[in-house]
Coordinates of C-alpha atoms and ligand atoms in Angstrom, one line a residue:
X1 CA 32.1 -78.9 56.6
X2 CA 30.0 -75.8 57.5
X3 CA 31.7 -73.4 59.6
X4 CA 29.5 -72.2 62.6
X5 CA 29.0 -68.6 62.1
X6 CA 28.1 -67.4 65.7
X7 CA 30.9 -69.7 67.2
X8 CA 33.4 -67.7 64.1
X9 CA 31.8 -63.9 65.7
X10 CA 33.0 -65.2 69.3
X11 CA 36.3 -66.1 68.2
X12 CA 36.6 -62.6 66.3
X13 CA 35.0 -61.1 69.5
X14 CA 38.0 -62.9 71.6
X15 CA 40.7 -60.9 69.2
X16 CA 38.7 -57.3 69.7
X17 CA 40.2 -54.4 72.1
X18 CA 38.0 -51.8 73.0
X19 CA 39.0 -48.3 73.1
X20 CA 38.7 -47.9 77.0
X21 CA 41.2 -51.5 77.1
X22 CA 43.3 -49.7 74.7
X23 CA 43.5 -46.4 76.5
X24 CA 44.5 -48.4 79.7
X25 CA 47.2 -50.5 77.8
X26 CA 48.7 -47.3 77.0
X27 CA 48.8 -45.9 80.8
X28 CA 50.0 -48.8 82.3
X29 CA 52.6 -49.3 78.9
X30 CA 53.6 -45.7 80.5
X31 CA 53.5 -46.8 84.1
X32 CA 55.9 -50.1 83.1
X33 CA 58.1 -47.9 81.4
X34 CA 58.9 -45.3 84.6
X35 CA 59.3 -48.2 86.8
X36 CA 61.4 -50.0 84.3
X37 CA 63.7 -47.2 84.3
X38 CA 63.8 -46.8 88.3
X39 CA 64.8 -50.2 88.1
X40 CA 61.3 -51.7 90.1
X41 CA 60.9 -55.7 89.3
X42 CA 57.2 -55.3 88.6
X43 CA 57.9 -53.5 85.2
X44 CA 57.7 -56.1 82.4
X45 CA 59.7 -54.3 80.3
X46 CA 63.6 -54.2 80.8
X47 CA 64.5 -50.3 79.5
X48 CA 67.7 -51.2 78.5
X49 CA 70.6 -48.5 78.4
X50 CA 72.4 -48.4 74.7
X51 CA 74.7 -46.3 75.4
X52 CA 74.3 -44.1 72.8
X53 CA 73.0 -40.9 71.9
X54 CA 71.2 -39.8 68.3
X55 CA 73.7 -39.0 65.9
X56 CA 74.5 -35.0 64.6
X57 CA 74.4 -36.0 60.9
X58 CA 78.0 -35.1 60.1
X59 CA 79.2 -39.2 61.0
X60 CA 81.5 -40.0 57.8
X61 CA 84.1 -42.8 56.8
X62 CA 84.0 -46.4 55.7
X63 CA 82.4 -49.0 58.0
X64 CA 81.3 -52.4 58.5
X65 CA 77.9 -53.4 59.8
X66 CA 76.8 -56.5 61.0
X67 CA 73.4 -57.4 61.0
X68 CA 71.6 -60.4 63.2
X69 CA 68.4 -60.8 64.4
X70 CA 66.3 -62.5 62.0
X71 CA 66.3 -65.7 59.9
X72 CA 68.8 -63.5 57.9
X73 CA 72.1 -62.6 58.5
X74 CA 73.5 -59.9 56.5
X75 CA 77.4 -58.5 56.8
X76 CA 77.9 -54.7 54.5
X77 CA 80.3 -52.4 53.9
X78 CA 79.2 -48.9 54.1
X79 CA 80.6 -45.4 53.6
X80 CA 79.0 -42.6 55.3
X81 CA 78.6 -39.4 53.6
X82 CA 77.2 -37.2 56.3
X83 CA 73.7 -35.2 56.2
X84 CA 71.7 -38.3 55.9
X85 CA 73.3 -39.5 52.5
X86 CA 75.5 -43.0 52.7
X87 CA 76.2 -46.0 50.1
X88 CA 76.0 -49.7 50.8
X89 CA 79.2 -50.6 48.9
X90 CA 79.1 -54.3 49.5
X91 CA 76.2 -56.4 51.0
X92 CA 76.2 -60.6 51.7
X93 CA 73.0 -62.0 53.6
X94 CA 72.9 -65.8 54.2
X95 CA 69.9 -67.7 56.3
X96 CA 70.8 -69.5 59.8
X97 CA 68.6 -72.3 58.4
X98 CA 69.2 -74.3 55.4
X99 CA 66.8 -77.2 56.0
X100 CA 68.3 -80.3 55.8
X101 CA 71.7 -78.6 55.1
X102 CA 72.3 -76.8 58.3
X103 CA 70.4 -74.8 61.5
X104 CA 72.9 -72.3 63.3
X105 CA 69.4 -71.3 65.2
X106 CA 67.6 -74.2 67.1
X107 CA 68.8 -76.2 70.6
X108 CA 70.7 -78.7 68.8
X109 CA 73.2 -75.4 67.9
X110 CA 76.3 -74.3 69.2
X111 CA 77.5 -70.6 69.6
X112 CA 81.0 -71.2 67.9
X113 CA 79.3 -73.1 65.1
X114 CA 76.7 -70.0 64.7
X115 CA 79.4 -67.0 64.8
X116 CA 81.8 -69.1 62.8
X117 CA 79.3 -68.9 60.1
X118 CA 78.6 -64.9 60.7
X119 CA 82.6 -64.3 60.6
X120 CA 82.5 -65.9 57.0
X121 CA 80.0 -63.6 56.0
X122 CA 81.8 -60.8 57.5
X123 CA 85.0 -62.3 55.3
X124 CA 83.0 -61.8 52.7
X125 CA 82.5 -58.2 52.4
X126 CA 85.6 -57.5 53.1
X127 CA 86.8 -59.7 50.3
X128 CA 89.1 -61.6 52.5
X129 CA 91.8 -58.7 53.1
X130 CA 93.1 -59.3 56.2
X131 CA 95.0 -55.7 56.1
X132 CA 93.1 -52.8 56.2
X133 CA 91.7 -52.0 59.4
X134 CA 87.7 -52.1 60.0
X135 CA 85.5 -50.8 62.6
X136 CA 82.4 -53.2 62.8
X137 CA 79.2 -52.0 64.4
X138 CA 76.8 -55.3 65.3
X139 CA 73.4 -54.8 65.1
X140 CA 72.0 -57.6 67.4
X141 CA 68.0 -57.8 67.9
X142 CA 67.8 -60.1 71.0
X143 CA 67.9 -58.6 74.5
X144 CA 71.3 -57.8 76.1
X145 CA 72.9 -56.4 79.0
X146 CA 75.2 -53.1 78.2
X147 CA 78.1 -51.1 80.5
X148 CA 78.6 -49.8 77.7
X149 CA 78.7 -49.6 73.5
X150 CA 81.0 -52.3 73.1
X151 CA 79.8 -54.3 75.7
X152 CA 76.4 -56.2 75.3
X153 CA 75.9 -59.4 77.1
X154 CA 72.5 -62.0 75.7
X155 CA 70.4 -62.2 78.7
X156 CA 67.6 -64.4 77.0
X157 CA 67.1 -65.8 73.3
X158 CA 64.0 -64.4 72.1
X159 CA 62.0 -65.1 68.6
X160 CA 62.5 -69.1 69.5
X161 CA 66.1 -68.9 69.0
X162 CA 67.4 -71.4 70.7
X163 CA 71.3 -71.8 70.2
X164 CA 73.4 -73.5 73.1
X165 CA 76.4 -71.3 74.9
X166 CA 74.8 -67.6 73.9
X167 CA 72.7 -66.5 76.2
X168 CA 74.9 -64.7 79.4
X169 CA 78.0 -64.5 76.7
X170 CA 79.2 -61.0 75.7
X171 CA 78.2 -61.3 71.9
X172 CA 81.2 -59.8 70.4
X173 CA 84.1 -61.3 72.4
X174 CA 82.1 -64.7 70.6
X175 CA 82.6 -62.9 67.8
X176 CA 85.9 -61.0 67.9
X177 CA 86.3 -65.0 68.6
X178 CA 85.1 -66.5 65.7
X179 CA 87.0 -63.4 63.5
X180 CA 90.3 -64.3 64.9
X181 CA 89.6 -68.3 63.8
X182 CA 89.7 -66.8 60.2
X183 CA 92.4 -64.8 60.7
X184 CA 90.6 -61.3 60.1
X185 CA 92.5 -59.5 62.9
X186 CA 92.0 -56.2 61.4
X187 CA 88.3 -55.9 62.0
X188 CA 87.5 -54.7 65.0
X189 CA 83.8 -54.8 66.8
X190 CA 83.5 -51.6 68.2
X191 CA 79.8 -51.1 69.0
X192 CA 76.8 -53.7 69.3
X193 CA 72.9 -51.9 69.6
X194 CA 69.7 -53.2 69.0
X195 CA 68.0 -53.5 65.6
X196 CA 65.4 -50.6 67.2
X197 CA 68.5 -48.2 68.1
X198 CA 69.7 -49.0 64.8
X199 CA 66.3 -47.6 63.1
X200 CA 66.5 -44.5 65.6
X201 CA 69.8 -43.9 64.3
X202 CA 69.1 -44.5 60.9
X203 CA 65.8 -42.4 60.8
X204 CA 67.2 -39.7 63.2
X205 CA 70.8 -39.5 60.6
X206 CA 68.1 -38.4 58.1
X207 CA 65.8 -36.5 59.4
X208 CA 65.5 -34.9 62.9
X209 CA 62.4 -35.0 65.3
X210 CA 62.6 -38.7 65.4
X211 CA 62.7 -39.9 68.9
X212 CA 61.3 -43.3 68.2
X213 CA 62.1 -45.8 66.7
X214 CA 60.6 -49.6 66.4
X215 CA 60.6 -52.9 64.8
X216 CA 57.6 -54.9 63.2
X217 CA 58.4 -57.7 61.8
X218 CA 59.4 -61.4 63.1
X219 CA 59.7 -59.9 66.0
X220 CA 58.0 -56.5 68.1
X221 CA 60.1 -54.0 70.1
X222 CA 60.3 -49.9 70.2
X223 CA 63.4 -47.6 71.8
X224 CA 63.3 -44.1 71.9
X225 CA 65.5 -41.4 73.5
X226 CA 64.9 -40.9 77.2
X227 CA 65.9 -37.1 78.0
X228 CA 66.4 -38.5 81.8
X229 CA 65.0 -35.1 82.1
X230 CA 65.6 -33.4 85.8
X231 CA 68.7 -35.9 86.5
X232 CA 72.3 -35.8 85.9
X233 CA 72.3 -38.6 83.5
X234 CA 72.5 -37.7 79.5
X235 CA 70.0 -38.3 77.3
X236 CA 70.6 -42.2 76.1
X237 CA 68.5 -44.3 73.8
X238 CA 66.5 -46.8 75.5
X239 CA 65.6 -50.2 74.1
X240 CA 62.4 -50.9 76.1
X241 CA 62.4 -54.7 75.2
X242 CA 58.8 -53.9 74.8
X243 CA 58.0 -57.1 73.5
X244 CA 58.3 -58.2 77.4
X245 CA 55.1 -56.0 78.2
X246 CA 52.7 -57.9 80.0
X247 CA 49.7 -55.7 80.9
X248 CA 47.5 -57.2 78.3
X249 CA 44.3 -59.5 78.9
X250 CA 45.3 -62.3 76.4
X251 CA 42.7 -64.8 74.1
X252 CA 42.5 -68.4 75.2
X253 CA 44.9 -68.6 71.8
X254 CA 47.3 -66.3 73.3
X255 CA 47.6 -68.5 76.5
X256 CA 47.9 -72.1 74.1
X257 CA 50.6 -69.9 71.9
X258 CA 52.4 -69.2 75.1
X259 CA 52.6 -71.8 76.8
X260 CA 54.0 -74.0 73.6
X261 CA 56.6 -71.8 72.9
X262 CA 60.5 -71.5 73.6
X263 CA 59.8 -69.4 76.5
X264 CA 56.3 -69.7 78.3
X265 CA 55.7 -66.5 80.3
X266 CA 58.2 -64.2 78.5
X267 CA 57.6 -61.9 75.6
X268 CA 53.7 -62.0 75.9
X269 CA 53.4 -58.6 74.1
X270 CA 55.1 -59.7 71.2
X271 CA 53.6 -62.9 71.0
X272 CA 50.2 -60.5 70.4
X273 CA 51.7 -59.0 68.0
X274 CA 54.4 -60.0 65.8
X275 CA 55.0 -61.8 62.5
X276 CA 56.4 -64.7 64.2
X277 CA 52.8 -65.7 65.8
X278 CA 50.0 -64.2 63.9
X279 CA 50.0 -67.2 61.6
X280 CA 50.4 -69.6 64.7
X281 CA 47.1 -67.4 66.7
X282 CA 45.1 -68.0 63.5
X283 CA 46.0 -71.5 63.2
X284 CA 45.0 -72.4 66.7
X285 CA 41.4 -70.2 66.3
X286 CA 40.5 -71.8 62.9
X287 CA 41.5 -75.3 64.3
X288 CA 39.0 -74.5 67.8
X289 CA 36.5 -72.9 64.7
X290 CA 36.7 -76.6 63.1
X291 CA 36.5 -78.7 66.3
X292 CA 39.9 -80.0 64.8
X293 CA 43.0 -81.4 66.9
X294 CA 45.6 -81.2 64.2
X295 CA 48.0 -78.3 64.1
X296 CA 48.3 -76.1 60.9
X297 CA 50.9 -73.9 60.0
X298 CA 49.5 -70.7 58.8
X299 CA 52.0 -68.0 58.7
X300 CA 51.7 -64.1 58.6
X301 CA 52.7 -63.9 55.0
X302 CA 49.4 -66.5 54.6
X303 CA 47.1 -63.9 56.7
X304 CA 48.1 -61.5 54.4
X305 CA 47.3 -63.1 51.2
X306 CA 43.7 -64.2 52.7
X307 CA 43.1 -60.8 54.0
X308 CA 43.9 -59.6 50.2
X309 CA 41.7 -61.8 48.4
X310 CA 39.1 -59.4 46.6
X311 CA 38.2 -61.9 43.9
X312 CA 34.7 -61.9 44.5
X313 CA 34.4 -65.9 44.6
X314 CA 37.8 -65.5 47.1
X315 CA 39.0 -68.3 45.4
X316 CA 42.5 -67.1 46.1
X317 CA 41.8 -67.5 50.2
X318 CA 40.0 -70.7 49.5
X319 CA 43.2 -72.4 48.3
X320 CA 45.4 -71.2 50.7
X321 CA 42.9 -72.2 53.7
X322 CA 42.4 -75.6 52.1
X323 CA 46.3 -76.2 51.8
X324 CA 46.9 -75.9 55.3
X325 CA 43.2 -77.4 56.8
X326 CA 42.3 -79.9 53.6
X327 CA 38.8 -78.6 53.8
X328 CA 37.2 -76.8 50.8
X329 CA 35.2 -73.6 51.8
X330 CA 32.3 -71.9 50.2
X331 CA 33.0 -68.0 49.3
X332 CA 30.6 -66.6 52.2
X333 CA 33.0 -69.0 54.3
X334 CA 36.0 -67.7 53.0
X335 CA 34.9 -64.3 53.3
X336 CA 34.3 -65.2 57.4
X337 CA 37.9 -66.4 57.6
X338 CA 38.9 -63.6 56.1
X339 CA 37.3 -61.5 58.8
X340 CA 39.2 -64.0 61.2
X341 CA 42.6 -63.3 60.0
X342 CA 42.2 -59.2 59.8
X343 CA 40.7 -59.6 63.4
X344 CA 43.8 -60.6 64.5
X345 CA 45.9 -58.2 62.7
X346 CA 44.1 -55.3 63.5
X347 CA 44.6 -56.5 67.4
X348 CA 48.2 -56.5 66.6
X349 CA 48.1 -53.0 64.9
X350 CA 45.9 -51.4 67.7
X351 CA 48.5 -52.9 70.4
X352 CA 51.2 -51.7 68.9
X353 CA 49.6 -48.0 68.7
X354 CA 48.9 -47.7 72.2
X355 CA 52.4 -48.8 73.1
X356 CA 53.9 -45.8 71.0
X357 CA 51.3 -43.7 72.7
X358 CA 52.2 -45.0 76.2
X359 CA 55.9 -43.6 75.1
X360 CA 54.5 -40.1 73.8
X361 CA 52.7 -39.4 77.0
X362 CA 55.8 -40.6 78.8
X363 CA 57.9 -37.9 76.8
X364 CA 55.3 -35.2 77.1
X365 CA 53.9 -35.7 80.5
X366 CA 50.9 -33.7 80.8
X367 CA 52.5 -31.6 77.7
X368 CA 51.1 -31.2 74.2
X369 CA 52.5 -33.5 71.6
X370 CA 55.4 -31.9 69.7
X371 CA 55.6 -32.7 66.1
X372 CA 57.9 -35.5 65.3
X373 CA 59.0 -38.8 63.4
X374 CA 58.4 -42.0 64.5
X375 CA 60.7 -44.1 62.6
X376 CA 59.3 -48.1 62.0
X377 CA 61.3 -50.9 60.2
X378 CA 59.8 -54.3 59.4
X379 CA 58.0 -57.0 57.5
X380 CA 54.6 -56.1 58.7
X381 CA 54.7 -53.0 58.7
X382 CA 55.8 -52.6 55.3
X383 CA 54.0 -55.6 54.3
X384 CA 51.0 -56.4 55.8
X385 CA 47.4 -55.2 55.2
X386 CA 45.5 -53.1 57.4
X387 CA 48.4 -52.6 59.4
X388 CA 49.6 -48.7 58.6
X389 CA 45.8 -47.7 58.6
X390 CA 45.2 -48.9 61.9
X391 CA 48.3 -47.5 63.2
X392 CA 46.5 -44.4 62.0
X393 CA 43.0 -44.9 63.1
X394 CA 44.3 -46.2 66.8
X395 CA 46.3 -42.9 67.4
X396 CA 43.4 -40.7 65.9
X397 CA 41.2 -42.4 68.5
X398 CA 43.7 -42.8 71.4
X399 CA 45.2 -39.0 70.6
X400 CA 42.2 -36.9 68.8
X401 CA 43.3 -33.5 67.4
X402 CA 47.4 -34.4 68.5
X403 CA 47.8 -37.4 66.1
X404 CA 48.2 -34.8 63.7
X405 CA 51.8 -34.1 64.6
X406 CA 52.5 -37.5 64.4
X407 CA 54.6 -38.9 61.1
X408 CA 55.6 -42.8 60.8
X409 CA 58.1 -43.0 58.8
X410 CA 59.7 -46.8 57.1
X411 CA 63.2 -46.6 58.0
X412 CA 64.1 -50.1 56.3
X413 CA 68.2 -49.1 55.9
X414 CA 68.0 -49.2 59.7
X415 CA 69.9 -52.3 60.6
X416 CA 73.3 -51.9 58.4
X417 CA 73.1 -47.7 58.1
X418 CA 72.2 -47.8 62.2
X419 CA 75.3 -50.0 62.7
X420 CA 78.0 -48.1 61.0
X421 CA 76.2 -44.9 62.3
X422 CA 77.1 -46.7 65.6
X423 CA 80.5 -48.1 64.9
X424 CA 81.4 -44.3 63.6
X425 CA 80.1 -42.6 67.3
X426 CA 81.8 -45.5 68.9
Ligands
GLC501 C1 62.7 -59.3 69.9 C2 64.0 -59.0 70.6 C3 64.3 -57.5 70.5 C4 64.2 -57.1 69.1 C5 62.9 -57.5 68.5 C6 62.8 -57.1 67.0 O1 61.7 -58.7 70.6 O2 63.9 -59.4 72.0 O3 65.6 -57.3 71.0 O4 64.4 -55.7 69.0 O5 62.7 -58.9 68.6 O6 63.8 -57.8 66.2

């Protein structure tokens, strides 16, 4: 089948955002986040309190760090040193899914089920001594509600989790819960943060001037530390839940992805954006490019590899795009898919940009950018092509002479360092 090339430059058209769309993203990603914080409804982003502050560097001592989010669940022990410098000294990470074996993660799920299998993990690392007393910090990466450090209720299931008798619990009485069913009395959950606090904490133990920090990977979310400047309140880290930002004109695919997910109306940013749906965007613009009904299941990690293909007869892209559509394509074919696939992840990069510009114009008002960190853990970022130049280019464009002051860092020790970091201020 010949692909139709002018219907293919539409489709790539659909996935472009001009820099005067971008520049606005980024004002009203600043305008969401004021009102967010003055608690107004019309913000689309929650600006959640953590309850927590960036650390001084001199946290020490032996702690254990839970870390759920993902597909991956991982349980360490880790000993702070102080001035940035700590040692992982035991690590276990088991999936939530073992198809056909079990799924702690879809509807069919129960909570006790799920954080009976995280409590075994945590056994685990502590090799099943139920003496010596633990303080646990809980990184947990979904959206929750917090009085406080200890106390984080799930408001919503996000990244098509699913699992029944979470969402409106407080996450670590579930699984204080599930520690006292194996008997492991002496650990004690002391803190719970995001897995974006966790990579501020991390990044901001290490080096300082880091203010931000975010996660790009399954899923898409940024914090940073809000100096509440002109107010009683102390400076807190904020977990903007930016995923939820809505201010975005979305693709015909972006509206189809939407409304066939877990959660049609909610997370629209990160459904843009994130690992989770860049393979499920390009599936559903290849399969309007073909005039075909069926559904294919490209993923992100499949983007990547067909954006990566420099063989010059792209044989490599061929294979993969005739796994998934059972169509072989000619090389000047391949080479327009190709442009497909980085179309979207340059949309996701671009997105992401002006959202961490909407934050530095929020933290500087009509101020001049101060030198500083921004910290980033994830899959895509680490992983994906075209993604850290365009992170680059965007804030060159969007910022001019001041993107010169600004340094991404990969902070990918966030989740387990963050969490002990957390347990240890706790
Ligand atoms: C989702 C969650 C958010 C988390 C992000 C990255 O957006 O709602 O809490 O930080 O994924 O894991």
């Amino acid at each position: 089948m010949a692909i139709d090339k002018e219907k293919c430059a539409e489709i790539i058209e659909a996935f472009d955002v001009r820099q005067d769309a971008l520049r606005k993203i980024a004002e009203d990603f600043q305008a969401d986040m004021r009102k967010g914080l003055a608690g107004d409804p019309a913000s689309s982003m929650r600006m959640l309190k953590s309850y927590v502050g960036l650390p001084t560097g001199k946290e020490t001592g032996e702690f254990l760090a839970l870390d759920f989010g993902g597909t991956n669940v991982r349980a360490l022990r880790i000993l702070l040193k102080g001035g940035g410098d700590y040692e992982v000294l035991k690590k276990v990470t088991k999936p939530l899914v073992f198809e056909g074996v079990y799924d702690f993660v879809s509807a069919a799920s129960e909570a006790k089920d799920q954080f009976d299998f995280i409590a075994g993990l945590i056994d685990e690392v502590i090799e099943e001594n139920h003496e010596t007393p633990y303080l646990l910090g809980h990184t947990f990466s979904f959206p929750s509600a917090q009085t406080n450090l200890y106390d984080a209720r799930l408001i919503t299931w996000t990244k098509e989790f699913a699992t029944k008798g979470v969402e409106g619990e407080i996450v670590n009485d579930l699984l204080k819960a599930a520690l006292d069913r194996i008997g492991a009395l002496n650990v004690r959950p002391v803190a719970v943060i995001n897995d974006t606090v966790a990579t501020l904490l991390a990044a901001a133990y290490k080096t300082p001037d880091t203010y931000i920090g975010s996660i790009y990977a399954t899923g898409q979310n940024t914090c940073y530390l809000e100096p509440f400047t002109g107010t009683s309140e102390r400076a807190m880290i904020i977990n903007m839940e930016s995923g939820g930002f809505s201010k975005i004109m979305p693709s015909k695919y972006d509206e189809i992805l939407d409304a066939a997910s877990e959660k049609a109306g909610e997370q629209r940013m990160e459904k843009m954006v994130a690992g989770r749906y860049m393979g499920v965007l390009y599936s559903l613009a290849l399969a309007d490019l073909l005039g075909s009904d069926s559904a294919y299941n490209f993923t992100s990690i499949d983007l990547s590899a067909i954006v990566e293909d420099a063989y010059l007869d792209r044989h490599l892209a061929a294979e993969i795009l005739e796994r998934e559509t059972g169509e072989r394509f000619s090389q000047p074919e391949c080479v327009l898919l190709q442009q497909l696939a980085a179309a979207i992840i340059v949309r996701s990069a671009r997105l992401v940009a002006a959202s961490y510009v909407g934050i530095l114009l929020h933290l500087t008002g009509n101020g001049e950018i101060t030198e500083q960190t921004i910290a980033i853990d994830g899959s895509v970022y680490e992983k994906m092509p075209l993604v850290k130049e365009e992170l680059r280019n965007t804030f060159d464009e969007l910022l001019g002479a001041d993107a010169a002051s600004i340094r991404i860092v990969l902070e990918n020790d966030g989740s387990g360092l963050g969490a002990s970091i957390a347990a240890c201020i706790a």
